[in-house]
């Protein structure tokens, strides 16, 4: 068809059959695309540059365009476990309490709470001025319904209610929670993230929660599409109407595309920043960079049911054999904070303890006393396409210096998880994300029969400390217990803690009211766009 | 003709059943537990069992397969593990973006291949031919993620001519649709165009050497008429074959291009389904890709008869 147009555009003697065919080819392709595109169900993503929300010229209110790294799997807060889903849901739902940037729990839907003398009954007083997006009032029945849904349907966060015996609405705005043992971490269990969201009574039957939402948050969920979703301001939000008119989330999985979109003014905000781009961005005037150590951490776990890693000296040798600075440089391009315990600085539960430094000689002598021979094999299992691969590569060369031969086993996440739960590994590299309370950081990973203790660690002293801490309601005493436990966990190398990766986010200069949080919660409630 | 089409459709159905068994078997043989993946490490054993039951994974494999294929015949491809949405709905949602990109990319490919291949064939072993061959080799060798990112950096970043990514529905905004389509279509089209260029070149070359072309020239027919009447038309048949395969390939999603340009196509969705072991979604997608390939092949075969009167399917129907 091209031939017809480019070579003999005005040749009337050109064979009509070929010309006709060529035209039909084009027409067929065009018609097919028109026909199929016409059954387009959605509006798609707004055109860049044509919308009010475009960076640079937005007045008060306006639409913030945020690029997140992927498509949320679904929007049912009690079912999803995907971070990208919670980036949206963070702005749509509320919880009874919510953590501040230091990890301390503050009132949210509950304005106040009290504990009985035996620590087994918690009474939450709800705010009485909260309405759902459909206009109905929030009552204690909604709280009871929401929690019972999670528990009875065995949904993703059901484990957070294992100490809960009963949830009861004792007055219109009063909820009573009865526990089977004192649980100081209850606030964390009820408010750590929007997976514990309060939904209206009967919402599971009345709505398709996978794609619809009736929350109490500052924004209402629009209809999700394959390329993005828009949330719009809820004027009657109990904490005041948000400053923005709307937030449009776009799913951009390629970091270069997200960054170029930000520079070109197609989007206002993104957290899809490749670690290697951070250094360049720090001096960049076109982009504002926000960084904070996250509550996430990367660690290496050695299988303590396999020789020689059942010997504490052998594990400590690895701890002395690694160079954390090099690891952080290799895996995160420096965008991380080295930490020999789990909880990051700035968090109120942080405990400064760093007994290990890079010391190959010490490592070698520890290996000798553990009876480990030169050339000892160590297979390190990592999830493919994660930072774990780079960490393992750095580890491979560092441990070669002390005579340990590392083989890196890259597995898809699903296979990796299977092998982890079956104990089929020498060592694995992994990260925990989103913990705020020390119970979440330390308990199930390090008590002898802990559900997440895949490495087979067992120290009765640590068990005692962790179990006591789990029930200790005095915050200072509780911290003291966790500090002691953390030191023993580090000394025994139950986990070999490496670092807390930084939360890295970027936005257009002039965007105001946004706070980078260690728990990666993305709240757009108080954001204003640049003039 | 109708008989032929019916027979081909019947054969296609048999192939599809084979494909469905293969896909089902491979998916369940690959290690990795979709439920563990969906729930994360922290889920309780009861939650794990509850989800396995909901998803029907506790049934014997044969029962699972028969349930799935039975519903598939009625257009119900099941519900995605990961999203909890009907697979059919998820696929249909992505059809417009996929078809837009595939159609535009094949147009780009033909715009590259037909002129370049024909010119190269008309002057074999000349600098023009050398250029055409070299550029098609280059087009094939350049990784599409690199080309996509370069286009984005230049045309979206530096020049600001095109948006860096995203998709706009044709019905909601035709101009925006076209505007967003250009760079992904060029990126996807260059590779296909490079493949097609070689086929155009060799088939035009072959057609040029045939007796009737020499005769037409000898009787004094104008060069461009010879080219149009006798050469290109004959050369079209192999082009249709390879072009059809390329179109089917583009329709089943160009994963890398979709990721780079944040294009909500079927390829990205299928990749996500593989990663999360989302059996229903992946089985549905692969079944759809098989249907696309079979239908495009059928259309290609029917086109032969239109292009070349010597080919007829009437006899085949008997």
Coordinates of C-alpha atoms in Angstrom, one line a residue, chain A:
Chain A
X1 CA 0.0 0.0 0.0
X2 CA 2.9 2.3 0.7
X3 CA 4.2 1.5 -2.7
X4 CA 1.1 2.8 -4.3
X5 CA 1.2 6.1 -2.5
X6 CA 4.9 6.9 -2.6
X7 CA 5.9 5.8 -6.0
X8 CA 3.0 6.4 -8.3
X9 CA 0.6 8.7 -6.5
X10 CA -1.0 10.0 -9.7
X11 CA -0.6 7.1 -12.1
X12 CA -4.1 6.4 -13.4
X13 CA -2.8 3.3 -15.2
X14 CA -1.7 1.7 -12.0
X15 CA -3.3 -1.7 -11.7
X16 CA -6.6 -1.1 -10.1
X17 CA -6.8 -4.6 -8.5
X18 CA -3.6 -4.0 -6.5
X19 CA -4.6 -0.5 -5.6
X20 CA -8.0 -1.7 -4.4
X21 CA -6.5 -4.5 -2.4
X22 CA -3.9 -2.2 -0.9
X23 CA -6.7 0.2 0.1
X24 CA -8.7 -2.6 1.5
X25 CA -5.8 -3.8 3.6
X26 CA -5.5 -0.4 5.1
X27 CA -9.2 0.0 5.5
X28 CA -9.5 -3.4 7.1
X29 CA -6.8 -2.7 9.7
X30 CA -8.3 0.7 10.4
X31 CA -11.8 -0.6 10.6
X32 CA -10.8 -3.4 12.9
X33 CA -8.9 -1.1 15.2
X34 CA -11.8 1.4 15.2
X35 CA -14.4 -1.3 15.9
X36 CA -12.4 -2.8 18.7
X37 CA -11.3 0.5 20.2
X38 CA -14.9 1.6 20.1
X39 CA -15.9 -1.1 22.5
X40 CA -13.4 0.6 24.9
X41 CA -15.2 0.5 28.2
X42 CA -13.2 3.2 30.0
X43 CA -12.0 6.7 29.6
X44 CA -8.4 5.6 29.9
X45 CA -5.8 7.9 31.3
X46 CA -6.1 11.6 30.8
X47 CA -4.2 13.1 28.0
X48 CA -1.0 14.7 29.3
X49 CA -1.0 18.4 28.9
X50 CA -4.7 18.8 28.2
X51 CA -6.0 18.3 31.7
X52 CA -6.3 20.7 34.6
X53 CA -4.1 18.4 36.6
X54 CA -1.0 18.9 34.6
X55 CA 2.1 19.8 36.5
X56 CA 3.0 23.5 36.6
X57 CA -0.2 25.3 36.0
X58 CA -2.5 23.9 38.6
X59 CA -4.4 26.3 40.9
X60 CA -5.8 25.5 44.4
X61 CA -7.4 22.1 44.4
X62 CA -6.7 20.4 41.1
X63 CA -5.8 16.9 40.3
X64 CA -2.5 15.4 41.4
X65 CA -1.2 12.7 39.1
X66 CA 0.8 10.1 40.9
X67 CA 2.7 7.3 39.2
X68 CA 2.9 4.0 41.1
X69 CA 4.9 1.0 40.1
X70 CA 2.2 -1.4 39.1
X71 CA -1.5 -2.2 38.8
X72 CA -3.2 -3.0 42.1
X73 CA -4.4 -6.5 42.2
X74 CA -7.7 -5.4 43.7
X75 CA -9.2 -2.9 46.1
X76 CA -10.7 -5.1 48.8
X77 CA -8.7 -3.8 51.8
X78 CA -9.2 -7.0 53.8
X79 CA -8.1 -9.3 51.0
X80 CA -5.2 -7.6 49.1
X81 CA -1.6 -7.8 50.3
X82 CA -0.2 -5.7 47.5
X83 CA 1.7 -2.5 48.3
X84 CA 0.4 -0.7 45.2
X85 CA -3.2 -1.4 46.3
X86 CA -2.6 0.1 49.7
X87 CA -1.0 3.2 48.1
X88 CA -4.5 3.9 46.7
X89 CA -6.5 2.6 49.7
X90 CA -4.4 4.6 52.2
X91 CA -6.5 7.6 51.0
X92 CA -9.8 5.9 50.8
X93 CA -10.2 4.0 54.1
X94 CA -9.5 4.7 57.8
X95 CA -8.6 2.5 60.7
X96 CA -9.4 2.9 64.4
X97 CA -5.9 4.2 65.2
X98 CA -3.1 5.1 62.9
X99 CA 0.7 5.3 63.3
X100 CA 2.6 8.7 63.1
X101 CA 5.9 9.0 61.4
X102 CA 7.8 7.7 64.5
X103 CA 5.6 4.6 64.7
X104 CA 3.5 5.8 67.7
X105 CA -0.2 5.1 67.5
X106 CA -2.5 8.2 67.3
X107 CA -6.3 8.5 67.4
X108 CA -8.1 8.2 64.0
X109 CA -11.7 6.8 63.9
X110 CA -11.3 6.1 67.6
X111 CA -10.9 9.3 69.5
X112 CA -10.0 7.6 72.7
X113 CA -9.4 4.1 74.3
X114 CA -8.9 2.5 77.7
X115 CA -7.7 -0.8 79.0
X116 CA -9.2 -2.8 81.9
X117 CA -7.1 -3.6 85.0
X118 CA -6.5 -7.1 83.8
X119 CA -5.4 -5.8 80.4
X120 CA -7.9 -8.2 78.8
X121 CA -10.6 -5.7 77.8
X122 CA -10.0 -2.7 75.5
X123 CA -12.7 -0.1 75.1
X124 CA -12.6 2.2 72.1
X125 CA -14.7 5.4 71.9
X126 CA -15.4 6.2 68.2
X127 CA -15.7 9.7 66.9
X128 CA -19.4 10.6 66.4
X129 CA -18.9 12.8 63.4
X130 CA -17.7 10.3 60.9
X131 CA -19.7 9.5 57.8
X132 CA -19.0 6.9 55.1
X133 CA -18.8 8.0 51.4
X134 CA -22.4 6.9 50.9
X135 CA -23.5 9.4 53.6
X136 CA -24.2 6.8 56.4
X137 CA -22.8 7.4 59.9
X138 CA -20.0 5.3 61.3
X139 CA -21.2 3.2 64.3
X140 CA -19.7 0.5 66.5
X141 CA -21.6 -2.1 64.4
X142 CA -19.5 -1.2 61.4
X143 CA -16.3 -1.9 63.4
X144 CA -17.6 -5.2 64.7
X145 CA -18.7 -6.2 61.1
X146 CA -15.3 -5.3 59.6
X147 CA -13.2 -7.2 62.1
X148 CA -15.5 -10.2 62.1
X149 CA -15.3 -10.3 58.3
X150 CA -11.5 -10.5 58.5
X151 CA -11.6 -13.2 61.2
X152 CA -14.5 -15.4 60.0
X153 CA -13.5 -15.3 56.3
X154 CA -9.9 -16.0 57.3
X155 CA -8.7 -13.0 55.2
X156 CA -5.2 -11.8 54.8
X157 CA -4.9 -10.1 58.2
X158 CA -6.8 -12.7 60.3
X159 CA -3.5 -13.5 62.1
X160 CA -3.6 -10.0 63.7
X161 CA -6.7 -11.1 65.7
X162 CA -5.3 -14.3 67.2
X163 CA -5.4 -12.8 70.7
X164 CA -8.9 -11.4 70.2
X165 CA -11.7 -13.4 71.8
X166 CA -14.7 -11.2 71.1
X167 CA -15.6 -7.8 69.6
X168 CA -18.8 -6.2 70.8
X169 CA -20.7 -3.0 70.1
X170 CA -21.6 -1.9 73.7
X171 CA -23.0 1.5 72.7
X172 CA -23.6 3.4 69.4
X173 CA -20.0 4.6 69.3
X174 CA -18.3 2.3 71.7
X175 CA -16.5 -0.9 70.8
X176 CA -15.2 -3.4 73.4
X177 CA -12.5 -5.9 72.4
X178 CA -11.9 -8.9 74.7
X179 CA -8.5 -10.6 74.6
X180 CA -7.3 -14.0 75.6
X181 CA -4.0 -12.6 76.9
X182 CA -2.6 -9.1 77.5
X183 CA -1.7 -7.7 74.1
X184 CA 0.2 -4.4 74.1
X185 CA 0.6 -4.6 70.4
X186 CA -3.2 -4.5 69.9
X187 CA -3.1 -0.9 68.5
X188 CA -0.5 -2.1 65.9
X189 CA -2.8 -5.1 65.1
X190 CA -5.7 -2.8 64.5
X191 CA -4.1 0.2 62.8
X192 CA -0.7 -0.7 61.2
X193 CA -2.1 -0.3 57.7
X194 CA -5.4 -0.1 55.7
X195 CA -5.7 -3.8 55.6
X196 CA -7.5 -3.3 58.9
X197 CA -9.9 -0.7 57.4
X198 CA -13.4 -0.1 58.7
X199 CA -16.0 -0.8 56.1
X200 CA -19.8 -0.2 56.5
X201 CA -21.9 -3.1 57.8
X202 CA -23.0 -5.4 55.0
X203 CA -20.5 -3.9 52.5
X204 CA -19.4 -7.4 51.4
X205 CA -23.0 -8.2 50.3
X206 CA -23.9 -4.7 49.0
X207 CA -20.8 -3.9 47.0
X208 CA -18.2 -5.6 44.8
X209 CA -15.3 -4.7 47.1
X210 CA -12.8 -5.8 44.6
X211 CA -13.5 -2.8 42.5
X212 CA -15.8 -0.6 44.7
X213 CA -15.2 1.1 48.0
X214 CA -17.3 2.9 50.6
X215 CA -14.8 4.2 53.1
X216 CA -14.4 7.0 55.6
X217 CA -11.2 8.3 54.1
X218 CA -10.5 11.7 52.5
X219 CA -11.0 10.4 49.0
X220 CA -13.6 8.3 47.2
X221 CA -12.5 5.5 44.9
X222 CA -13.5 5.9 41.2
X223 CA -13.9 3.1 38.8
X224 CA -10.6 1.3 38.3
X225 CA -9.2 0.8 34.8
X226 CA -6.3 -1.1 33.3
X227 CA -4.1 1.9 33.2
X228 CA -5.0 3.8 36.3
X229 CA -7.6 4.9 38.9
X230 CA -8.8 8.2 40.1
X231 CA -9.9 9.1 43.6
X232 CA -11.9 12.2 44.3
X233 CA -12.2 14.4 47.3
X234 CA -14.8 13.5 49.9
X235 CA -16.1 16.9 51.1
X236 CA -17.5 15.5 54.4
X237 CA -14.4 13.8 55.6
X238 CA -14.3 14.0 59.4
X239 CA -10.8 15.6 59.3
X240 CA -11.9 18.2 56.8
X241 CA -12.1 18.1 53.1
X242 CA -8.7 17.4 51.4
X243 CA -7.0 20.2 49.6
X244 CA -6.9 18.5 46.3
X245 CA -9.9 17.8 44.1
X246 CA -8.6 14.5 43.0
X247 CA -5.6 12.2 42.7
X248 CA -5.1 10.2 39.6
X249 CA -2.9 7.1 40.1
X250 CA -1.2 5.8 36.9
X251 CA 0.5 2.5 36.7
X252 CA 4.0 2.9 35.4
X253 CA 6.2 -0.1 36.0
X254 CA 9.3 1.1 34.2
X255 CA 11.3 3.5 36.4
X256 CA 12.8 5.4 33.5
X257 CA 9.4 6.1 32.1
X258 CA 8.1 7.3 35.4
X259 CA 11.1 9.6 35.9
X260 CA 10.9 11.0 32.4
X261 CA 7.2 11.6 32.9
X262 CA 8.0 13.5 36.1
X263 CA 10.6 15.7 34.3
X264 CA 8.3 16.3 31.4
X265 CA 5.5 17.4 33.7
X266 CA 3.2 14.6 32.8
X267 CA 3.0 13.5 36.4
X268 CA 3.5 15.2 39.8
X269 CA 4.7 12.4 42.0
X270 CA 6.2 9.0 41.9
X271 CA 7.8 6.4 44.1
X272 CA 9.1 4.4 41.2
X273 CA 12.7 5.5 41.4
X274 CA 15.5 3.2 40.5
X275 CA 18.1 3.2 43.2
X276 CA 20.9 4.0 40.7
X277 CA 19.1 7.2 39.8
X278 CA 19.1 8.6 43.3
X279 CA 22.6 10.1 43.2
X280 CA 21.9 12.1 40.0
X281 CA 18.6 13.3 41.4
X282 CA 20.0 14.8 44.5
X283 CA 21.4 17.8 42.7
X284 CA 18.5 18.0 40.2
X285 CA 16.5 21.2 40.2
X286 CA 13.7 19.8 38.0
X287 CA 12.9 17.1 40.6
X288 CA 12.4 17.2 44.3
X289 CA 13.7 14.1 46.1
X290 CA 12.3 12.8 49.4
X291 CA 14.2 10.2 51.3
X292 CA 13.8 8.5 54.7
X293 CA 15.1 5.2 56.1
X294 CA 12.2 2.8 55.9
X295 CA 10.9 0.3 58.5
X296 CA 11.7 -2.4 56.0
X297 CA 14.8 -4.4 56.4
X298 CA 17.0 -6.9 54.4
X299 CA 18.6 -9.8 56.2
X300 CA 20.3 -13.1 55.6
X301 CA 19.0 -16.2 57.4
X302 CA 21.2 -19.3 57.7
X303 CA 19.5 -22.7 58.1
X304 CA 20.2 -23.6 61.7
X305 CA 19.0 -27.2 61.1
X306 CA 21.8 -27.8 58.6
X307 CA 25.5 -28.2 59.4
X308 CA 27.7 -26.3 59.9
X309 CA 25.2 -23.4 60.3
X310 CA 23.8 -24.9 63.5
X311 CA 27.1 -23.7 65.1
X312 CA 26.8 -20.1 66.4
X313 CA 30.5 -19.5 65.6
X314 CA 29.9 -20.4 62.0
X315 CA 27.1 -17.9 61.8
X316 CA 29.1 -15.3 63.5
X317 CA 31.9 -15.9 61.1
X318 CA 29.6 -14.9 58.3
X319 CA 28.6 -11.8 60.3
X320 CA 32.2 -10.8 60.5
X321 CA 32.9 -11.8 56.9
X322 CA 30.5 -9.4 55.3
X323 CA 31.1 -5.8 54.5
X324 CA 27.7 -4.0 54.9
X325 CA 28.8 -0.8 53.3
X326 CA 29.8 -2.6 50.1
X327 CA 26.5 -4.5 50.2
X328 CA 24.5 -1.3 50.5
X329 CA 26.5 0.3 47.6
X330 CA 26.0 -2.8 45.4
X331 CA 22.4 -3.4 46.2
X332 CA 20.9 0.0 46.8
X333 CA 23.5 2.4 45.3
X334 CA 23.9 3.8 48.8
X335 CA 20.2 4.6 49.2
X336 CA 19.9 2.6 52.5
X337 CA 20.9 2.9 56.2
X338 CA 23.1 0.2 57.6
X339 CA 21.6 -1.5 60.7
X340 CA 22.7 -4.5 62.6
X341 CA 19.2 -4.8 64.2
X342 CA 15.8 -4.7 62.6
X343 CA 14.3 -1.5 63.8
X344 CA 15.5 1.7 62.1
X345 CA 16.7 4.9 63.8
X346 CA 14.0 7.6 64.2
X347 CA 11.6 4.8 65.3
X348 CA 10.7 4.9 69.0
X349 CA 11.7 1.2 69.4
X350 CA 15.1 1.6 67.8
X351 CA 18.0 0.2 69.8
X352 CA 21.6 1.0 68.9
X353 CA 23.6 -2.2 68.9
X354 CA 26.3 -3.0 66.3
X355 CA 28.8 -5.7 67.5
X356 CA 30.0 -6.8 64.1
X357 CA 32.5 -5.0 61.9
X358 CA 34.0 -6.3 58.7
X359 CA 36.9 -8.5 60.0
X360 CA 38.0 -11.4 57.8
X361 CA 40.6 -12.5 60.3
X362 CA 38.1 -12.8 63.1
X363 CA 35.8 -14.6 60.7
X364 CA 38.5 -17.1 59.7
X365 CA 39.3 -17.9 63.3
X366 CA 35.6 -18.4 64.2
X367 CA 35.3 -20.8 61.2
X368 CA 38.2 -22.7 62.5
X369 CA 36.9 -23.0 66.0
X370 CA 33.5 -24.2 64.5
X371 CA 35.4 -26.8 62.5
X372 CA 34.4 -25.5 59.1
X373 CA 36.8 -26.4 56.3
X374 CA 38.1 -24.1 53.6
X375 CA 35.8 -24.3 50.6
X376 CA 32.6 -24.8 52.6
X377 CA 29.6 -24.5 50.3
X378 CA 26.8 -22.1 51.0
X379 CA 23.8 -21.9 48.7
X380 CA 22.0 -18.6 49.1
X381 CA 18.4 -18.6 47.9
X382 CA 17.1 -15.3 46.6
X383 CA 14.0 -14.1 44.8
X384 CA 14.9 -13.2 41.2
X385 CA 14.8 -9.6 40.1
X386 CA 15.0 -8.3 43.7
X387 CA 17.9 -6.4 45.4
X388 CA 18.5 -9.8 47.1
X389 CA 20.4 -10.8 43.9
X390 CA 22.8 -7.9 44.2
X391 CA 23.3 -8.5 47.9
X392 CA 24.1 -12.2 47.2
X393 CA 26.6 -11.2 44.6
X394 CA 28.4 -8.9 47.0
X395 CA 28.2 -11.6 49.6
X396 CA 29.7 -14.2 47.2
X397 CA 32.9 -12.2 46.7
X398 CA 33.2 -11.2 50.4
X399 CA 32.7 -14.7 51.7
X400 CA 35.2 -16.1 49.2
X401 CA 37.8 -14.2 51.1
X402 CA 37.1 -16.3 54.2
X403 CA 36.9 -19.5 52.3
X404 CA 33.2 -19.9 51.9
X405 CA 32.0 -20.8 48.4
X406 CA 28.6 -19.1 47.8
X407 CA 26.3 -20.4 45.1
X408 CA 23.4 -18.0 44.3
X409 CA 20.1 -19.7 43.7
X410 CA 17.6 -17.4 42.0
X411 CA 14.0 -18.5 42.2
X412 CA 10.7 -17.0 41.2
X413 CA 8.9 -15.7 44.3
X414 CA 6.3 -18.5 44.4
X415 CA 8.9 -21.2 44.3
X416 CA 11.1 -19.4 46.8
X417 CA 8.2 -19.2 49.2
X418 CA 7.6 -22.9 48.8
X419 CA 11.2 -23.8 49.5
X420 CA 11.3 -21.4 52.5
X421 CA 8.3 -23.0 54.1
X422 CA 9.7 -26.5 53.5
X423 CA 13.1 -25.5 55.0
X424 CA 14.8 -26.5 51.7
X425 CA 17.7 -24.1 51.8
X426 CA 21.2 -23.4 53.2
X427 CA 20.5 -19.7 53.5
X428 CA 18.1 -17.2 52.1
X429 CA 18.0 -13.5 51.6
X430 CA 14.8 -11.7 52.1
X431 CA 13.2 -8.5 53.5
X432 CA 10.4 -7.8 55.9
X433 CA 8.3 -4.8 55.1
X434 CA 5.8 -2.6 57.0
X435 CA 6.4 -3.7 60.6
X436 CA 5.9 -0.9 63.2
X437 CA 5.6 -2.6 66.5
X438 CA 8.6 -4.6 67.9
X439 CA 6.3 -7.6 68.2
X440 CA 6.0 -7.7 64.4
X441 CA 9.7 -7.1 64.0
X442 CA 10.9 -9.9 66.3
X443 CA 8.3 -12.3 67.7
X444 CA 7.2 -14.8 65.1
X445 CA 10.6 -14.8 63.4
X446 CA 12.6 -15.7 66.5
X447 CA 10.6 -17.6 69.1
X448 CA 11.3 -21.3 68.9
X449 CA 8.0 -22.4 67.5
X450 CA 7.4 -19.0 65.7
X451 CA 5.3 -19.3 62.5
X452 CA 7.9 -17.3 60.6
X453 CA 11.0 -18.9 62.2
X454 CA 12.0 -20.7 59.0
X455 CA 15.7 -20.6 59.9
X456 CA 15.1 -22.9 62.9
X457 CA 16.4 -20.6 65.6
X458 CA 15.7 -21.6 69.2
X459 CA 17.1 -19.9 72.3
X460 CA 14.9 -20.4 75.5
X461 CA 16.3 -17.1 76.9
X462 CA 15.1 -15.2 73.9
X463 CA 11.8 -17.0 74.0
X464 CA 11.3 -15.9 77.6
X465 CA 12.2 -12.3 76.8
X466 CA 10.0 -12.1 73.7
X467 CA 7.0 -13.8 75.5
X468 CA 7.3 -11.4 78.4
X469 CA 7.6 -8.4 76.1
X470 CA 4.5 -9.5 74.2
X471 CA 2.4 -9.1 77.3
X472 CA 4.2 -6.1 79.0
X473 CA 2.0 -3.0 78.9
X474 CA 4.4 -0.5 80.3
X475 CA 6.1 0.9 77.3
X476 CA 9.5 1.6 78.8
X477 CA 9.7 -1.9 80.4
X478 CA 8.6 -3.4 77.2
X479 CA 11.3 -1.6 75.2
X480 CA 13.9 -2.8 77.7
X481 CA 12.8 -6.4 77.1
X482 CA 12.9 -6.1 73.3
X483 CA 16.3 -4.4 73.5
X484 CA 17.7 -7.3 75.4
X485 CA 16.1 -9.8 73.1
X486 CA 17.4 -8.0 70.0
X487 CA 21.0 -8.1 71.3
X488 CA 20.7 -11.8 71.9
X489 CA 19.2 -12.4 68.4
X490 CA 22.0 -10.4 66.9
X491 CA 24.7 -12.2 69.0
X492 CA 23.3 -15.6 68.0
X493 CA 22.9 -14.5 64.4
X494 CA 19.3 -15.8 64.2
X495 CA 19.0 -13.3 61.4
X496 CA 21.9 -11.5 60.0
X497 CA 20.5 -8.0 59.7
X498 CA 21.9 -5.9 56.8
X499 CA 20.2 -2.6 56.3
X500 CA 17.0 -0.6 56.2
X501 CA 16.4 0.5 52.6
X502 CA 15.5 4.2 52.2
X503 CA 12.0 5.2 51.0
X504 CA 12.8 7.2 47.9
X505 CA 10.0 9.3 46.4
X506 CA 10.2 12.2 44.0
X507 CA 7.8 15.0 43.0
X508 CA 7.7 18.2 41.1
X509 CA 9.2 21.3 42.8
X510 CA 6.6 23.4 44.5
X511 CA 4.4 20.5 45.6
X512 CA 3.6 21.0 49.3
X513 CA 2.2 19.2 52.2
X514 CA 3.6 15.8 51.4
X515 CA 5.5 13.8 54.0
X516 CA 7.8 10.8 53.1
X517 CA 7.0 8.1 55.7
X518 CA 9.1 5.3 57.0
X519 CA 6.2 2.9 56.6
X520 CA 5.7 4.0 52.9
X521 CA 2.2 5.1 53.6
X522 CA 1.3 7.6 50.8
X523 CA -1.2 10.2 52.1
X524 CA -2.2 12.9 49.7
X525 CA -4.8 14.5 52.0
X526 CA -3.0 17.8 52.7
X527 CA -1.0 18.1 49.4
X528 CA -1.2 21.3 47.4
X529 CA 0.0 21.5 43.8
X530 CA 2.6 24.0 42.6
X531 CA 1.3 27.4 41.7

